[in-house]
Amino acid sequence: MAESLDLETPPPAAGAQPYRVLARKYRPQSFKALIGQDAMVQTLANAIRRDRIAHAFLLTGVRGVGKTSTARLIAKALNCVGPDGQGGPTIDPCGVCEPCRAIAEGRHIDVIEMDAASHTGIDDVREIIEASRYAAVSARYKIYIVDEVHMLSKAAFNGLLKTLEEPPAHVKFLFATTEVNKVPVTVLSRCQRFDLRRIPATLLAEHFARVVEAEGAQAEPEALALIARAAEGSARDGLSILDQAIAHADLAGGGVSADAVREMLGLSDRSAVRDLLGLVLAGDAPGALAALRRQYDLGVDPLGVIRALLEAVHGVTQVKVGAPDDMAQPAEERGAYRDWADKLSFPLLHRLWQLFLKGHEEVQRAALPIETAEMALLRAIHASTLPDPGELARRLASGTMPAPAAVAPVPPPAPPSPADRVPSEFAGVLALLDELNKLELLVRLKRGASLVSYAPPEIVLSGARPLSTDTLTELAAVLREATGMPWKIAVADAPGAPTMFEAEQDAVQARHDAARAHPIVAAAFEAFPEAELIDPKPAKRSIT
């Protein structure tokens, strides 16, 4: 499980062996050596003990977390016969019987590995289907390990479905993929799925320490922590970086140091990043730009500097919310984060995060990365000197904000000369449309225009009664032509007056109510309950 980091490398064959890279040399040879995947190992162990072994497994996760290694371990677990040759399936394969050794060395005839990236067609799948009909030659199960299964063609997936759903009892399928979203749901539904997690940096650092010790090398803990962070949860990526770091250290005549790893990976020195963040928070623009240029001259990628600043802001925020200390960080870094956490507010930290994140995106796609990084720093410096909105409100409420300097009032612009036909109120606009025979536009405005304000040549209508853009544009054009002056028709998020149609309906209802209140009309309604009040038809045409 995760507590055990026993490397358990397979015994080397007799004779001189060529050098094997660490990522291959230290592949886990048992589930105990598989780090960071406790939940999956527990599930498999229970399934094997209860004889509830699925006929197909799908292993998914980012690169280097152990998908193919896990598939080989499952193959060993299912085919192990024990040292005496009498054992059955077990979560702890012995590693010494012939099936275990043959599978570890990749030569077992009944464990077939296929790379779907180079065998994508239906013909490749047909070979699997035909071969699966025959019993295993020497093993308990015939096992097919298909790596990067999402690369299979649609026809290949379809050809595999029937066999995958009802395989022979002696056949097991083990699929591995980094892009599970590309695997058809018809395949997913026929497999038992395991999502392998990214391996935590602390476990990776411990694992790398064991590897360094096994290799007879030396490495600083901080160097291993840097490698673990750079691996981003991938054991294979981390071992490849460690391999390079050990080779670099050998050439330098010493152990793997943190400074050497930073130089090798092009990482910004963490103390330099803290100094840079301090300059940003102090509002020292010249100092911050000079510090950034020093990092750039040393070969540090500007994108790496912005990323390191993001990590620093995140680290300070973690401390401020009370998260436990990251022991992989140097003591002086933890102390600096605690100091900043005491001084900086959450709004400022969130603002810095957003600014650096935006800067990271800009630098990533910029034609001039260092110049873009400098502009991102200047933007953050400017923002860091501004009070957050809450503090600004408190200052205004307490009267501690400095009074603005007296400014001479600017005279309003001279109002435009009104034309003869400029209506004095909005109802006049509707009357003008009626006069101009713009009846369709008039009907739309009478039913939908809710007036907020009318100050020629500007009309503000309520957005609560949305009118189409074409209606507003047409109204402005008609008024401009009729009055000889440009009009601005705006929409505001504010309640407005009733529409002209609603006002007319209210007036009608008021007249009816007043009429019903008259004694004669009331008596008429008592005598004729089914009677109703109607208005006389208007003399001019109705446009409602």
XYZ file of N, CA, C and O in Angstrom, residues 342-513:
688
model
N -0.322 37.260 7.846
C -0.788 38.154 8.913
C -1.079 39.556 8.384
O -1.949 40.259 8.922
N -0.353 39.978 7.354
C -0.455 41.356 6.884
C -1.451 41.546 5.730
O -2.009 42.633 5.575
N -1.628 40.526 4.912
C -2.418 40.686 3.693
C -3.845 40.207 3.925
O -4.088 39.203 4.587
N -4.790 40.928 3.342
C -6.207 40.557 3.457
C -6.566 39.551 2.370
O -5.877 39.423 1.349
N -7.669 38.854 2.588
C -8.138 37.903 1.581
C -8.462 38.593 0.250
O -8.103 38.072 -0.814
N -9.128 39.762 0.255
C -9.395 40.416 -1.033
C -8.120 40.728 -1.820
O -8.083 40.559 -3.036
N -7.060 41.166 -1.114
C -5.818 41.474 -1.817
C -5.179 40.200 -2.376
O -4.691 40.185 -3.510
N -5.202 39.122 -1.602
C -4.631 37.858 -2.085
C -5.410 37.344 -3.290
O -4.810 36.882 -4.271
N -6.737 37.436 -3.239
C -7.538 36.993 -4.384
C -7.267 37.862 -5.610
O -7.205 37.359 -6.753
N -7.088 39.166 -5.376
C -6.803 40.064 -6.488
C -5.447 39.738 -7.117
O -5.296 39.687 -8.342
N -4.435 39.492 -6.273
C -3.114 39.128 -6.793
C -3.184 37.826 -7.574
O -2.548 37.678 -8.623
N -3.947 36.866 -7.062
C -4.072 35.589 -7.772
C -4.657 35.803 -9.168
O -4.149 35.260 -10.163
N -5.729 36.576 -9.242
C -6.355 36.818 -10.536
C -5.411 37.561 -11.486
O -5.346 37.250 -12.685
N -4.676 38.523 -10.965
C -3.764 39.295 -11.807
C -2.624 38.434 -12.322
O -2.259 38.495 -13.508
N -2.022 37.615 -11.455
C -0.932 36.750 -11.895
C -1.446 35.648 -12.828
O -0.752 35.242 -13.761
N -2.657 35.157 -12.566
C -3.228 34.138 -13.447
C -3.457 34.713 -14.838
O -3.167 34.056 -15.855
N -3.967 35.944 -14.894
C -4.146 36.609 -16.190
C -2.792 36.838 -16.861
O -2.642 36.628 -18.073
N -1.790 37.235 -16.056
C -0.458 37.415 -16.612
C 0.120 36.120 -17.143
O 0.800 36.104 -18.177
N -0.130 35.010 -16.466
C 0.359 33.703 -16.921
C -0.225 33.367 -18.285
O 0.482 32.901 -19.192
N -1.528 33.605 -18.454
C -2.166 33.340 -19.749
C -1.568 34.219 -20.835
O -1.330 33.753 -21.965
N -1.314 35.477 -20.523
C -0.781 36.398 -21.522
C 0.644 36.031 -21.906
O 1.010 36.051 -23.089
N 1.488 35.714 -20.904
C 2.882 35.354 -21.198
C 2.935 34.074 -22.013
O 3.770 33.916 -22.903
N 2.010 33.149 -21.739
C 2.014 31.850 -22.406
C 1.830 31.980 -23.914
O 2.384 31.203 -24.686
N 1.063 32.974 -24.317
C 0.797 33.103 -25.756
C 1.414 34.366 -26.373
O 1.094 34.720 -27.500
N 2.292 35.028 -25.621
C 2.828 36.313 -26.076
C 3.990 36.121 -27.051
O 4.765 35.167 -26.941
N 4.099 37.055 -27.977
C 5.254 37.070 -28.872
C 6.485 37.616 -28.161
O 7.617 37.304 -28.543
N 6.280 38.425 -27.132
C 7.376 39.003 -26.341
C 7.176 38.606 -24.880
O 6.617 39.373 -24.075
N 7.620 37.409 -24.491
C 7.292 36.901 -23.144
C 7.824 37.763 -22.010
O 7.092 38.044 -21.054
N 9.091 38.197 -22.067
C 9.652 38.929 -20.938
C 8.981 40.287 -20.805
O 8.692 40.755 -19.689
N 8.710 40.943 -21.928
C 8.026 42.237 -21.862
C 6.602 42.069 -21.313
O 6.122 42.898 -20.531
N 5.944 41.001 -21.726
C 4.596 40.744 -21.218
C 4.624 40.460 -19.721
O 3.740 40.905 -18.973
N 5.648 39.727 -19.275
C 5.778 39.453 -17.839
C 6.006 40.748 -17.061
O 5.464 40.931 -15.956
N 6.799 41.661 -17.617
C 7.019 42.947 -16.949
C 5.724 43.736 -16.829
O 5.440 44.331 -15.772
N 4.911 43.742 -17.893
C 3.640 44.455 -17.827
C 2.697 43.817 -16.801
O 1.945 44.514 -16.110
N 2.747 42.489 -16.701
C 1.915 41.808 -15.706
C 2.339 42.198 -14.293
O 1.492 42.403 -13.410
N 3.654 42.306 -14.063
C 4.140 42.729 -12.749
C 3.698 44.155 -12.434
O 3.270 44.461 -11.318
N 3.816 45.039 -13.403
C 3.414 46.438 -13.173
C 1.921 46.541 -12.855
O 1.504 47.335 -12.014
N 1.127 45.737 -13.532
C -0.305 45.738 -13.255
C -0.584 45.274 -11.824
O -1.420 45.836 -11.124
N 0.137 44.227 -11.397
C -0.037 43.731 -10.031
C 0.442 44.754 -9.006
O -0.176 44.922 -7.943
N 1.553 45.457 -9.315
C 2.062 46.488 -8.390
C 1.047 47.596 -8.226
O 0.769 48.066 -7.111
N 0.461 48.032 -9.324
C -0.539 49.101 -9.246
C -1.732 48.659 -8.411
O -2.228 49.403 -7.560
N -2.185 47.412 -8.609
C -3.362 46.929 -7.891
C -3.068 46.708 -6.420
O -3.948 46.882 -5.571
N -1.809 46.331 -6.096
C -1.494 46.041 -4.697
C -1.507 47.295 -3.826
O -1.631 47.206 -2.607
N -1.360 48.465 -4.445
C -1.355 49.710 -3.664
C -2.750 50.282 -3.466
O -2.914 51.272 -2.762
N -3.749 49.672 -4.099
C -5.112 50.181 -3.982
C -5.820 49.521 -2.808
O -5.651 48.323 -2.572
N -6.624 50.258 -2.054
C -7.400 49.615 -0.977
C -8.504 48.753 -1.566
O -9.018 49.050 -2.647
N -8.850 47.682 -0.848
C -9.938 46.854 -1.339
C -11.254 47.596 -1.126
O -11.327 48.547 -0.338
N -12.330 47.196 -1.815
C -13.596 47.936 -1.715
C -14.114 48.052 -0.287
O -14.665 49.094 0.094
N -13.946 46.993 0.528
C -14.413 47.071 1.914
C -13.685 48.136 2.705
O -14.294 48.924 3.445
N -12.350 48.190 2.540
C -11.555 49.195 3.239
C -11.919 50.589 2.750
O -11.992 51.552 3.540
N -12.157 50.707 1.450
C -12.539 52.008 0.894
C -13.861 52.488 1.481
O -14.018 53.659 1.846
N -14.806 51.550 1.638
C -16.089 51.926 2.225
C -15.927 52.349 3.679
O -16.570 53.303 4.138
N -15.054 51.634 4.416
C -14.832 52.008 5.812
C -14.210 53.398 5.922
O -14.548 54.190 6.805
N -13.273 53.697 5.032
C -12.650 55.028 5.064
C -13.668 56.126 4.765
O -13.671 57.188 5.400
N -14.523 55.864 3.787
C -15.536 56.859 3.450
C -16.501 57.069 4.611
O -16.899 58.194 4.932
N -16.873 55.946 5.279
C -17.818 56.046 6.387
C -17.218 56.771 7.583
O -17.905 57.517 8.290
N -15.902 56.559 7.799
C -15.266 57.181 8.957
C -14.773 58.592 8.669
O -14.324 59.295 9.574
N -14.821 58.997 7.421
C -14.380 60.335 7.069
C -12.879 60.490 6.995
O -12.371 61.612 7.045
N -12.131 59.361 6.897
C -10.670 59.455 6.835
C -10.161 59.589 5.417
O -8.960 59.741 5.206
N -11.037 59.504 4.429
C -10.612 59.682 3.050
C -10.310 61.153 2.822
O -11.077 62.028 3.261
N -9.201 61.485 2.166
C -8.912 62.898 1.881
C -9.966 63.494 0.975
O -10.462 62.833 0.064
N -10.319 64.724 1.281
C -11.330 65.396 0.471
C -10.780 65.694 -0.910
O -9.623 66.079 -1.058
N -11.559 65.505 -1.936
C -11.077 65.793 -3.287
C -10.855 67.290 -3.470
O -11.510 68.125 -2.836
N -9.899 67.611 -4.268
C -9.597 69.010 -4.541
C -10.784 69.677 -5.237
O -11.517 69.060 -6.003
N -10.957 70.962 -4.908
C -12.070 71.680 -5.506
C -11.845 71.827 -7.000
O -10.768 72.189 -7.444
N -12.850 71.538 -7.728
C -12.765 71.609 -9.181
C -13.845 72.566 -9.658
O -14.994 72.498 -9.203
N -13.435 73.474 -10.495
C -14.399 74.436 -11.025
C -15.471 73.689 -11.796
O -15.161 72.771 -12.567
N -16.726 74.028 -11.572
C -17.787 73.305 -12.291
C -17.681 73.536 -13.790
O -17.380 74.633 -14.256
N -17.889 72.497 -14.492
C -17.837 72.563 -15.946
C -19.219 72.929 -16.446
O -20.198 72.254 -16.100
N -19.333 74.005 -17.178
C -20.674 74.392 -17.644
C -21.237 73.328 -18.569
O -20.492 72.717 -19.357
N -22.504 73.062 -18.450
C -23.102 72.052 -19.332
C -23.095 72.539 -20.765
O -23.097 73.751 -21.028
N -23.051 71.615 -21.679
C -23.066 72.032 -23.087
C -24.376 72.729 -23.418
O -25.421 72.468 -22.810
N -24.285 73.661 -24.321
C -25.479 74.410 -24.734
C -26.482 73.442 -25.334
O -26.135 72.599 -26.139
N -27.730 73.557 -24.912
C -28.728 72.641 -25.460
C -28.925 72.904 -26.948
O -28.803 74.030 -27.412
N -29.230 71.864 -27.694
C -29.434 72.059 -29.134
C -30.684 72.864 -29.396
O -31.650 72.839 -28.615
N -30.660 73.566 -30.460
C -31.834 74.355 -30.836
C -32.967 73.418 -31.197
O -32.852 72.613 -32.123
N -34.108 73.522 -30.475
C -35.199 72.584 -30.762
C -35.842 72.921 -32.097
O -36.050 74.080 -32.439
N -36.178 71.903 -32.803
C -36.907 72.103 -34.053
C -38.387 72.293 -33.738
O -38.844 72.040 -32.627
N -39.110 72.734 -34.728
C -40.529 73.016 -34.528
C -41.305 71.769 -34.130
O -42.323 71.866 -33.421
N -40.861 70.611 -34.566
C -41.664 69.420 -34.376
C -41.151 68.547 -33.229
O -41.528 67.383 -33.149
N -40.311 69.078 -32.367
C -39.836 68.287 -31.225
C -40.939 68.205 -30.188
O -41.358 69.228 -29.639
N -41.471 67.016 -29.899
C -42.556 66.905 -28.914
C -42.059 67.278 -27.528
O -40.917 67.031 -27.158
N -42.954 67.872 -26.759
C -42.576 68.273 -25.405
C -42.715 67.134 -24.411
O -42.236 67.232 -23.288
N -43.411 66.061 -24.795
C -43.559 64.895 -23.918
C -43.620 63.643 -24.784
O -43.765 63.714 -26.013
N -43.510 62.487 -24.104
C -43.448 61.223 -24.853
C -44.749 60.935 -25.584
O -44.753 60.348 -26.671
N -45.862 61.389 -25.009
C -47.133 61.195 -25.702
C -47.138 61.930 -27.039
O -47.743 61.486 -28.019
N -46.414 63.061 -27.091
C -46.309 63.782 -28.354
C -45.527 62.996 -29.384
O -45.770 63.132 -30.596
N -44.541 62.187 -28.939
C -43.809 61.337 -29.874
C -44.753 60.349 -30.534
O -44.731 60.140 -31.757
N -45.633 59.736 -29.722
C -46.594 58.778 -30.285
C -47.566 59.477 -31.222
O -47.949 58.946 -32.273
N -47.985 60.697 -30.854
C -48.878 61.447 -31.740
C -48.189 61.790 -33.052
O -48.804 61.768 -34.130
N -46.873 62.102 -32.982
C -46.121 62.403 -34.195
C -46.045 61.192 -35.096
O -46.182 61.300 -36.329
N -45.847 59.989 -34.506
C -45.814 58.768 -35.311
C -47.156 58.517 -35.978
O -47.216 58.085 -37.143
N -48.236 58.820 -35.259
C -49.573 58.672 -35.862
C -49.739 59.646 -37.027
O -50.266 59.298 -38.091
N -49.246 60.858 -36.839
C -49.340 61.874 -37.900
C -48.523 61.479 -39.118
O -48.945 61.742 -40.262
N -47.372 60.831 -38.874
C -46.522 60.432 -39.988
C -46.940 59.100 -40.592
O -46.250 58.576 -41.485
N -48.046 58.532 -40.086
C -48.570 57.272 -40.592
C -47.618 56.092 -40.341
O -47.605 55.131 -41.097
N -46.803 56.149 -39.254
C -45.930 55.034 -38.870
C -46.694 54.136 -37.891
O -46.374 54.010 -36.706
N -47.768 53.536 -38.418
C -48.708 52.856 -37.534
C -48.126 51.583 -36.909
O -48.395 51.293 -35.737
N -47.364 50.830 -37.660
C -46.815 49.590 -37.114
C -45.847 49.893 -35.965
O -45.880 49.256 -34.902
N -44.993 50.898 -36.177
C -44.068 51.305 -35.121
C -44.834 51.860 -33.920
O -44.494 51.593 -32.760
N -45.893 52.611 -34.207
C -46.701 53.189 -33.138
C -47.327 52.102 -32.263
O -47.337 52.206 -31.032
N -47.850 51.046 -32.896
C -48.483 49.966 -32.134
C -47.453 49.282 -31.229
O -47.721 48.995 -30.053
N -46.245 49.027 -31.764
C -45.203 48.386 -30.957
C -44.843 49.234 -29.747
O -44.640 48.716 -28.631
N -44.759 50.551 -29.923
C -44.380 51.430 -28.817
C -45.520 51.579 -27.813
O -45.288 51.612 -26.598
N -46.766 51.674 -28.297
C -47.886 51.821 -27.382
C -48.006 50.608 -26.462
O -48.363 50.735 -25.286
N -47.725 49.427 -26.979
C -47.869 48.201 -26.186
C -46.604 47.832 -25.401
O -46.688 47.115 -24.404
N -45.421 48.301 -25.838
C -44.189 47.833 -25.201
C -43.275 48.889 -24.613
O -42.343 48.550 -23.868
N -43.497 50.162 -24.906
C -42.577 51.207 -24.438
C -42.983 51.668 -23.046
O -44.019 52.307 -22.854
N -42.135 51.354 -22.061
C -42.356 51.810 -20.680
C -41.342 52.908 -20.395
O -40.137 52.658 -20.294
N -41.807 54.155 -20.275
C -40.929 55.317 -20.217
C -40.273 55.452 -18.841
O -40.937 55.385 -17.803
N -38.928 55.642 -18.865
C -38.181 55.969 -17.650
C -37.937 57.464 -17.582
O -38.156 58.100 -16.548
N -37.484 58.065 -18.683
C -37.279 59.512 -18.715
C -37.363 59.999 -20.154
O -37.044 59.264 -21.089
N -37.803 61.266 -20.288
C -37.921 61.891 -21.603
C -37.309 63.276 -21.524
O -37.816 64.157 -20.829
N -36.151 63.448 -22.192
C -35.466 64.744 -22.212
C -34.894 64.916 -23.611
O -33.772 64.496 -23.888
N -35.692 65.461 -24.525
C -35.245 65.545 -25.920
C -33.839 66.143 -26.021
O -33.529 67.104 -25.295
N -32.986 65.562 -26.835
C -33.258 64.477 -27.784
C -32.889 63.085 -27.228
O -32.332 62.262 -27.957
N -33.187 62.786 -25.971
C -32.876 61.490 -25.388
C -34.133 60.903 -24.756
O -34.863 61.587 -24.034
N -34.339 59.628 -25.049
C -35.462 58.881 -24.470
C -34.881 57.641 -23.802
O -34.101 56.899 -24.409
N -35.241 57.419 -22.546
C -34.791 56.233 -21.814
C -36.008 55.377 -21.519
O -36.970 55.836 -20.885
N -35.977 54.140 -21.991
C -37.075 53.199 -21.796
C -36.647 52.098 -20.823
O -35.458 51.781 -20.691
N -37.592 51.497 -20.150
C -37.300 50.453 -19.166
C -36.978 49.132 -19.854
O -37.683 48.729 -20.805
N -35.941 48.487 -19.353
C -35.594 47.167 -19.887
C -36.537 46.082 -19.422
O -36.465 44.943 -19.892
N -37.407 46.396 -18.456
C -38.370 45.402 -17.998
C -39.370 45.047 -19.091
O -40.012 43.999 -19.033
N -39.531 45.938 -20.061
C -40.396 45.681 -21.211
C -39.517 45.733 -22.458
O -39.451 46.743 -23.158
N -38.770 44.657 -22.705
C -37.766 44.733 -23.780
C -38.387 44.957 -25.151
O -39.390 44.345 -25.512
N -37.793 45.872 -25.857
C -38.142 46.131 -27.251
C -36.967 45.709 -28.118
O -35.814 45.772 -27.700
N -37.242 45.292 -29.324
C -36.168 44.857 -30.203
C -35.272 46.022 -30.586
O -35.685 47.193 -30.589
N -34.024 45.699 -30.919
C -33.077 46.717 -31.352
C -33.567 47.412 -32.617
O -33.374 48.625 -32.798
N -34.236 46.650 -33.475
C -34.753 47.245 -34.718
C -35.790 48.321 -34.420
O -35.839 49.372 -35.082
N -36.623 48.088 -33.392
C -37.644 49.077 -33.033
C -37.005 50.377 -32.556
O -37.404 51.484 -32.959
N -35.990 50.239 -31.676
C -35.326 51.438 -31.160
C -34.607 52.187 -32.278
O -34.634 53.428 -32.342
N -33.948 51.452 -33.172
C -33.228 52.094 -34.281
C -34.190 52.810 -35.215
O -33.931 53.934 -35.676
N -35.327 52.155 -35.494
C -36.315 52.767 -36.388
C -36.908 54.041 -35.769
O -37.090 55.051 -36.444
N -37.177 54.014 -34.451
C -37.723 55.199 -33.783
C -36.745 56.361 -33.870
O -37.130 57.509 -34.160
N -35.441 56.088 -33.608
C -34.444 57.160 -33.672
C -34.361 57.746 -35.073
O -34.230 58.966 -35.254
N -34.447 56.868 -36.101
C -34.361 57.355 -37.481
C -35.566 58.210 -37.848
O -35.442 59.270 -38.506
N -36.773 57.801 -37.411
C -37.991 58.564 -37.731
C -37.949 59.932 -37.059
O -38.275 60.967 -37.675
N -37.538 59.959 -35.771
C -37.479 61.236 -35.067
C -36.426 62.164 -35.650
O -36.626 63.394 -35.725
N -35.288 61.593 -36.075
C -34.242 62.432 -36.671
C -34.740 63.068 -37.961
O -34.513 64.263 -38.211
N -35.444 62.277 -38.753
C -35.944 62.815 -40.016
C -37.030 63.863 -39.775
O -37.119 64.870 -40.487
N -37.841 63.629 -38.726
C -38.971 64.549 -38.485
C -38.533 65.842 -37.819
O -39.121 66.907 -38.071
N -37.494 65.785 -36.962
C -37.109 66.973 -36.186
C -35.807 67.603 -36.653
O -35.463 68.704 -36.196
N -35.057 66.899 -37.519
C -33.799 67.459 -37.994
C -32.686 67.409 -36.974
O -31.695 68.137 -37.107
N -32.774 66.584 -35.947
C -31.743 66.487 -34.922
C -31.555 65.014 -34.538
O -32.487 64.213 -34.617
N -30.325 64.616 -34.148
C -30.086 63.217 -33.771
C -30.723 62.902 -32.413
O -30.699 63.720 -31.488
N -31.288 61.727 -32.307
C -31.938 61.273 -31.071
C -31.195 60.049 -30.523
O -30.690 59.220 -31.276
N -31.170 59.954 -29.191
C -30.572 58.797 -28.520
C -31.668 58.040 -27.791
O -32.307 58.574 -26.890
N -31.883 56.805 -28.180
C -32.892 55.951 -27.541
C -32.136 54.912 -26.708
O -31.425 54.071 -27.255
N -32.258 54.978 -25.397
C -31.518 54.088 -24.502
C -32.475 53.214 -23.706
O -33.665 53.515 -23.582
N -31.925 52.121 -23.180
C -32.684 51.198 -22.331
C -31.983 51.128 -20.988
O -30.771 50.945 -20.915
N -32.731 51.274 -19.898
C -32.163 51.261 -18.544
C -32.786 50.126 -17.733
O -33.944 49.752 -17.945
N -31.990 49.606 -16.816
C -32.469 48.559 -15.913
C -33.198 49.234 -14.743
O -32.690 49.292 -13.619
N -34.373 49.749 -15.043
C -35.140 50.499 -14.041
C -36.622 50.370 -14.378
O -36.987 50.179 -15.547
N -37.485 50.468 -13.352
C -38.922 50.405 -13.640
C -39.362 51.656 -14.383
O -38.830 52.754 -14.164
N -40.311 51.510 -15.238
C -40.802 52.654 -16.005
C -42.287 52.875 -15.795
O -42.962 52.143 -15.049
N -42.796 53.875 -16.458
C -44.223 54.194 -16.376
C -45.021 53.146 -17.145
O -44.467 52.421 -17.984
N -46.327 53.025 -16.899
C -47.149 52.100 -17.691
C -47.078 52.468 -19.166
O -46.890 53.621 -19.540
N -47.236 51.470 -20.004
C -47.250 51.735 -21.439
C -48.506 52.522 -21.787
O -49.469 52.603 -20.997
N -48.516 53.113 -22.994
C -49.682 53.896 -23.423
C -50.923 53.011 -23.463
O -52.014 53.435 -23.062
N -50.773 51.761 -23.896
C -51.910 50.851 -23.957
C -52.447 50.565 -22.556
O -53.659 50.572 -22.326
N -51.513 50.328 -21.605
C -51.950 50.080 -20.224
C -52.645 51.317 -19.640
O -53.640 51.193 -18.914
N -52.114 52.497 -19.949
C -52.733 53.728 -19.442
C -54.144 53.895 -19.996
O -55.081 54.291 -19.277
N -54.331 53.596 -21.274
C -55.661 53.706 -21.868
C -56.619 52.705 -21.241
O -57.789 53.027 -20.971
N -56.119 51.479 -21.000
C -56.969 50.473 -20.384
C -57.369 50.888 -18.970
O -58.498 50.683 -18.546
N -56.404 51.476 -18.234
C -56.722 51.956 -16.889
C -57.764 53.066 -16.929
O -58.653 53.147 -16.057
N -57.657 53.946 -17.935
C -58.624 55.041 -18.060
C -60.016 54.505 -18.358
O -61.019 54.966 -17.795
N -60.082 53.505 -19.229
C -61.373 52.895 -19.544
C -61.977 52.269 -18.302
O -63.169 52.420 -18.006
N -61.123 51.527 -17.545
C -61.614 50.873 -16.344
C -62.094 51.892 -15.314
O -63.109 51.695 -14.632
N -61.387 53.039 -15.233
C -61.805 54.093 -14.298
C -63.163 54.663 -14.696
O -64.027 54.928 -13.827
N -63.380 54.867 -15.977
C -64.673 55.380 -16.439
C -65.794 54.395 -16.128
O -66.882 54.770 -15.698
N -65.490 53.103 -16.358
C -66.495 52.075 -16.094
C -66.847 52.025 -14.604
O -68.012 51.904 -14.221
N -65.816 52.129 -13.771
C -66.050 52.080 -12.328
C -66.892 53.282 -11.890
O -67.802 53.150 -11.044
